[in-house]
PDB file of C-alpha atoms in Angstrom:
ATOM      1  CA  MET A   1      -7.617 -61.512  -6.925  1.00  0.00           C
ATOM      2  CA  SER A   2      -8.902 -62.923 -10.539  1.00  0.00           C
ATOM      3  CA  LEU A   3     -10.095 -60.468 -13.009  1.00  0.00           C
ATOM      4  CA  ASP A   4     -14.221 -60.077 -13.180  1.00  0.00           C
ATOM      5  CA  ALA A   5     -14.132 -58.038 -16.827  1.00  0.00           C
ATOM      6  CA  ASP A   6     -12.070 -57.280 -19.590  1.00  0.00           C
ATOM      7  CA  ARG A   7      -8.902 -55.178 -19.216  1.00  0.00           C
ATOM      8  CA  ASP A   8      -7.042 -53.274 -22.131  1.00  0.00           C
ATOM      9  CA  VAL A   9      -3.624 -52.232 -21.621  1.00  0.00           C
ATOM     10  CA  GLY A  10      -1.565 -50.380 -24.632  1.00  0.00           C
ATOM     11  CA  PRO A  11       1.730 -48.980 -25.420  1.00  0.00           C
ATOM     12  CA  VAL A  12       1.621 -45.275 -24.736  1.00  0.00           C
ATOM     13  CA  ALA A  13       3.290 -42.777 -27.333  1.00  0.00           C
ATOM     14  CA  ALA A  14       6.443 -40.867 -26.760  1.00  0.00           C
ATOM     15  CA  SER A  15       5.909 -37.556 -24.868  1.00  0.00           C
ATOM     16  CA  GLN A  16       2.805 -38.224 -23.381  1.00  0.00           C
ATOM     17  CA  LEU A  17       0.980 -37.234 -20.012  1.00  0.00           C
ATOM     18  CA  ILE A  18      -2.325 -39.061 -19.938  1.00  0.00           C
ATOM     19  CA  PHE A  19      -4.502 -38.365 -17.179  1.00  0.00           C
ATOM     20  CA  ALA A  20      -6.829 -40.761 -15.250  1.00  0.00           C
ATOM     21  CA  GLY A  21     -10.174 -40.353 -16.634  1.00  0.00           C
ATOM     22  CA  ALA A  22      -8.970 -38.968 -20.040  1.00  0.00           C
ATOM     23  CA  LEU A  23     -10.374 -39.699 -23.579  1.00  0.00           C
ATOM     24  CA  ILE A  24      -7.646 -41.617 -25.226  1.00  0.00           C
ATOM     25  CA  ALA A  25      -7.128 -42.663 -28.944  1.00  0.00           C
ATOM     26  CA  ARG A  26      -4.705 -44.954 -30.713  1.00  0.00           C
ATOM     27  CA  ASN A  27      -2.320 -43.324 -33.446  1.00  0.00           C
ATOM     28  CA  ALA A  28      -1.339 -44.869 -36.762  1.00  0.00           C
ATOM     29  CA  SER A  29       1.877 -46.549 -35.085  1.00  0.00           C
ATOM     30  CA  GLY A  30      -0.549 -48.558 -32.779  1.00  0.00           C
ATOM     31  CA  ASP A  31       0.459 -46.241 -29.532  1.00  0.00           C
ATOM     32  CA  LEU A  32      -2.074 -44.607 -27.419  1.00  0.00           C
ATOM     33  CA  VAL A  33      -2.304 -40.950 -26.851  1.00  0.00           C
ATOM     34  CA  LYS A  34      -4.232 -38.349 -25.047  1.00  0.00           C
ATOM     35  CA  GLY A  35      -7.002 -37.214 -27.005  1.00  0.00           C
ATOM     36  CA  LEU A  36      -6.471 -34.015 -29.283  1.00  0.00           C
ATOM     37  CA  THR A  37      -7.649 -32.334 -32.490  1.00  0.00           C
ATOM     38  CA  ALA A  38      -5.419 -34.455 -35.023  1.00  0.00           C
ATOM     39  CA  THR A  39      -6.328 -36.885 -38.108  1.00  0.00           C
ATOM     40  CA  GLY A  40      -5.333 -40.420 -38.263  1.00  0.00           C
ATOM     41  CA  LEU A  41      -6.478 -41.343 -34.611  1.00  0.00           C
ATOM     42  CA  ALA A  42      -9.278 -43.415 -33.345  1.00  0.00           C
ATOM     43  CA  GLY A  43     -10.927 -43.168 -30.105  1.00  0.00           C
ATOM     44  CA  ALA A  44      -9.746 -46.134 -28.097  1.00  0.00           C
ATOM     45  CA  GLY A  45     -11.336 -45.555 -24.208  1.00  0.00           C
ATOM     46  CA  VAL A  46     -10.802 -44.012 -21.098  1.00  0.00           C
ATOM     47  CA  ALA A  47      -7.585 -44.218 -19.132  1.00  0.00           C
ATOM     48  CA  VAL A  48      -7.916 -46.138 -16.006  1.00  0.00           C
ATOM     49  CA  LYS A  49      -4.831 -44.551 -14.326  1.00  0.00           C
ATOM     50  CA  ARG A  50      -2.639 -41.789 -15.036  1.00  0.00           C
ATOM     51  CA  CYS A  51       0.539 -42.591 -17.258  1.00  0.00           C
ATOM     52  CA  ASP A  52       3.655 -40.049 -17.457  1.00  0.00           C
ATOM     53  CA  ASN A  53       5.485 -41.093 -20.300  1.00  0.00           C
ATOM     54  CA  SER A  54       6.132 -37.286 -21.089  1.00  0.00           C
ATOM     55  CA  GLY A  55      10.114 -38.011 -20.974  1.00  0.00           C
ATOM     56  CA  GLY A  56       9.684 -41.418 -22.546  1.00  0.00           C
ATOM     57  CA  SER A  57       9.718 -42.975 -26.210  1.00  0.00           C
ATOM     58  CA  ALA A  58       6.986 -44.622 -27.736  1.00  0.00           C
ATOM     59  CA  GLY A  59       6.042 -47.915 -25.790  1.00  0.00           C
ATOM     60  CA  ASP A  60       8.234 -47.227 -22.988  1.00  0.00           C
ATOM     61  CA  LEU A  61       5.106 -47.582 -20.685  1.00  0.00           C
ATOM     62  CA  THR A  62       1.686 -48.711 -21.173  1.00  0.00           C
ATOM     63  CA  VAL A  63      -1.601 -47.488 -19.902  1.00  0.00           C
ATOM     64  CA  GLU A  64      -4.493 -49.351 -18.791  1.00  0.00           C
ATOM     65  CA  TYR A  65      -7.846 -47.969 -20.545  1.00  0.00           C
ATOM     66  CA  SER A  66     -11.483 -49.149 -20.488  1.00  0.00           C
ATOM     67  CA  ARG A  67     -13.761 -49.235 -23.583  1.00  0.00           C
ATOM     68  CA  GLN A  68     -16.803 -47.851 -22.297  1.00  0.00           C
ATOM     69  CA  THR A  69     -19.986 -45.522 -22.592  1.00  0.00           C
ATOM     70  CA  ALA A  70     -18.291 -42.199 -20.944  1.00  0.00           C
ATOM     71  CA  ARG A  71     -19.678 -38.781 -20.333  1.00  0.00           C
ATOM     72  CA  LEU A  72     -17.405 -36.181 -22.065  1.00  0.00           C
ATOM     73  CA  ALA A  73     -17.767 -32.567 -22.413  1.00  0.00           C
ATOM     74  CA  ASN A  74     -19.822 -30.974 -25.279  1.00  0.00           C
ATOM     75  CA  SER A  75     -17.962 -28.534 -27.809  1.00  0.00           C
ATOM     76  CA  GLY A  76     -19.433 -25.345 -28.202  1.00  0.00           C
ATOM     77  CA  ALA A  77     -21.283 -23.035 -30.746  1.00  0.00           C
ATOM     78  CA  ALA A  78     -21.985 -24.630 -33.913  1.00  0.00           C
ATOM     79  CA  ASP A  79     -20.296 -27.764 -33.458  1.00  0.00           C
ATOM     80  CA  ALA A  80     -22.546 -28.463 -29.996  1.00  0.00           C
ATOM     81  CA  ILE A  81     -24.026 -32.063 -29.910  1.00  0.00           C
ATOM     82  CA  ALA A  82     -27.824 -32.286 -29.634  1.00  0.00           C
ATOM     83  CA  ALA A  83     -29.980 -35.379 -29.167  1.00  0.00           C
ATOM     84  CA  ALA A  84     -30.759 -35.610 -32.531  1.00  0.00           C
ATOM     85  CA  GLU A  85     -27.079 -36.583 -33.251  1.00  0.00           C
ATOM     86  CA  ILE A  86     -27.595 -39.572 -31.350  1.00  0.00           C
ATOM     87  CA  ASP A  87     -25.910 -42.622 -32.964  1.00  0.00           C
ATOM     88  CA  ASP A  88     -24.033 -40.480 -34.942  1.00  0.00           C
ATOM     89  CA  VAL A  89     -20.243 -40.464 -35.083  1.00  0.00           C
ATOM     90  CA  CYS A  90     -18.706 -37.797 -32.781  1.00  0.00           C
ATOM     91  CA  TYR A  91     -15.218 -36.336 -33.054  1.00  0.00           C
ATOM     92  CA  ILE A  92     -12.117 -35.671 -30.764  1.00  0.00           C
ATOM     93  CA  VAL A  93     -11.599 -32.100 -29.748  1.00  0.00           C
ATOM     94  CA  ASP A  94      -9.346 -32.994 -26.659  1.00  0.00           C
ATOM     95  CA  ASP A  95      -8.884 -35.420 -23.643  1.00  0.00           C
ATOM     96  CA  GLN A  96     -12.367 -34.387 -22.410  1.00  0.00           C
ATOM     97  CA  THR A  97     -14.249 -33.058 -25.001  1.00  0.00           C
ATOM     98  CA  VAL A  98     -16.052 -34.116 -28.228  1.00  0.00           C
ATOM     99  CA  ALA A  99     -17.658 -32.044 -31.129  1.00  0.00           C
ATOM    100  CA  LYS A 100     -20.491 -32.664 -33.841  1.00  0.00           C
ATOM    101  CA  THR A 101     -18.001 -32.517 -37.018  1.00  0.00           C
ATOM    102  CA  ASP A 102     -14.692 -33.672 -38.086  1.00  0.00           C
ATOM    103  CA  GLY A 103     -13.585 -29.853 -38.137  1.00  0.00           C
ATOM    104  CA  THR A 104     -13.317 -29.865 -41.804  1.00  0.00           C
ATOM    105  CA  GLY A 105     -11.118 -32.872 -41.882  1.00  0.00           C
ATOM    106  CA  THR A 106      -9.062 -31.984 -38.697  1.00  0.00           C
ATOM    107  CA  ARG A 107     -10.528 -34.278 -36.129  1.00  0.00           C
ATOM    108  CA  SER A 108     -10.554 -37.973 -35.696  1.00  0.00           C
ATOM    109  CA  PRO A 109     -13.602 -40.151 -34.894  1.00  0.00           C
ATOM    110  CA  ALA A 110     -14.159 -40.548 -30.767  1.00  0.00           C
ATOM    111  CA  GLY A 111     -16.997 -42.917 -30.812  1.00  0.00           C
ATOM    112  CA  LEU A 112     -20.825 -43.096 -31.099  1.00  0.00           C
ATOM    113  CA  ILE A 113     -23.045 -40.651 -29.257  1.00  0.00           C
ATOM    114  CA  ALA A 114     -25.357 -42.594 -26.890  1.00  0.00           C
ATOM    115  CA  ALA A 115     -27.193 -39.975 -25.227  1.00  0.00           C
ATOM    116  CA  VAL A 116     -26.893 -36.110 -24.538  1.00  0.00           C
ATOM    117  CA  ASP A 117     -27.815 -34.117 -21.383  1.00  0.00           C
ATOM    118  CA  ALA A 118     -27.071 -31.373 -19.507  1.00  0.00           C
ATOM    119  CA  SER A 119     -23.752 -32.765 -18.205  1.00  0.00           C
ATOM    120  CA  GLY A 120     -22.384 -33.728 -21.377  1.00  0.00           C
ATOM    121  CA  VAL A 121     -22.488 -36.228 -24.080  1.00  0.00           C
ATOM    122  CA  TRP A 122     -22.449 -39.888 -23.253  1.00  0.00           C
ATOM    123  CA  VAL A 123     -20.125 -41.645 -26.043  1.00  0.00           C
ATOM    124  CA  ARG A 124     -19.907 -45.162 -26.831  1.00  0.00           C
ATOM    125  CA  ILE A 125     -16.000 -45.113 -26.846  1.00  0.00           C
ATOM    126  CA  ASP A 126     -14.294 -48.232 -29.091  1.00  0.00           C
ATOM    127  CA  GLU A 127     -11.749 -48.115 -31.403  1.00  0.00           C
ATOM    128  CA  THR A 128     -13.407 -50.521 -33.962  1.00  0.00           C
ATOM    129  CA  LEU A 129     -16.658 -48.874 -33.881  1.00  0.00           C
ATOM    130  CA  ALA A 130     -15.149 -45.559 -34.432  1.00  0.00           C
ATOM    131  CA  ALA A 131     -13.045 -46.940 -37.266  1.00  0.00           C
ATOM    132  CA  LEU A 132     -16.173 -48.577 -38.837  1.00  0.00           C
ATOM    133  CA  ALA A 133     -18.387 -45.794 -38.444  1.00  0.00           C
ATOM    134  CA  VAL A 134     -16.337 -43.291 -40.869  1.00  0.00           C
ATOM    135  CA  ALA A 135     -15.433 -46.130 -43.481  1.00  0.00           C
TER     136      ALA A 135
END
């Protein structure tokens, strides 16, 4: 069967267990990691399938991912995202959560906020957009 949409596949960093549906990011080496609070990353997409490279080296495995608008969990307290932040950059907390701020320089961009509702934050995840938005 031929493809009917773009498919993105990238190398997974060493010691990573990425779950299907997880927010993933690209590190400075070009490898994909599960979302986490760290600098030097850019939100890349959402993992389509689970990838267990927990015992492997960087690049031993690849993961298929999708650049998309995805619902992620909203951070809490002062870092919670509100409707007023639509079209602003949001930042990676973990593989399912985003925040309004970069946590005083401790978080990397996830993408652009598309919507906010009771279910969470809808984020346009695309590493090119994320990098441009904070440049």
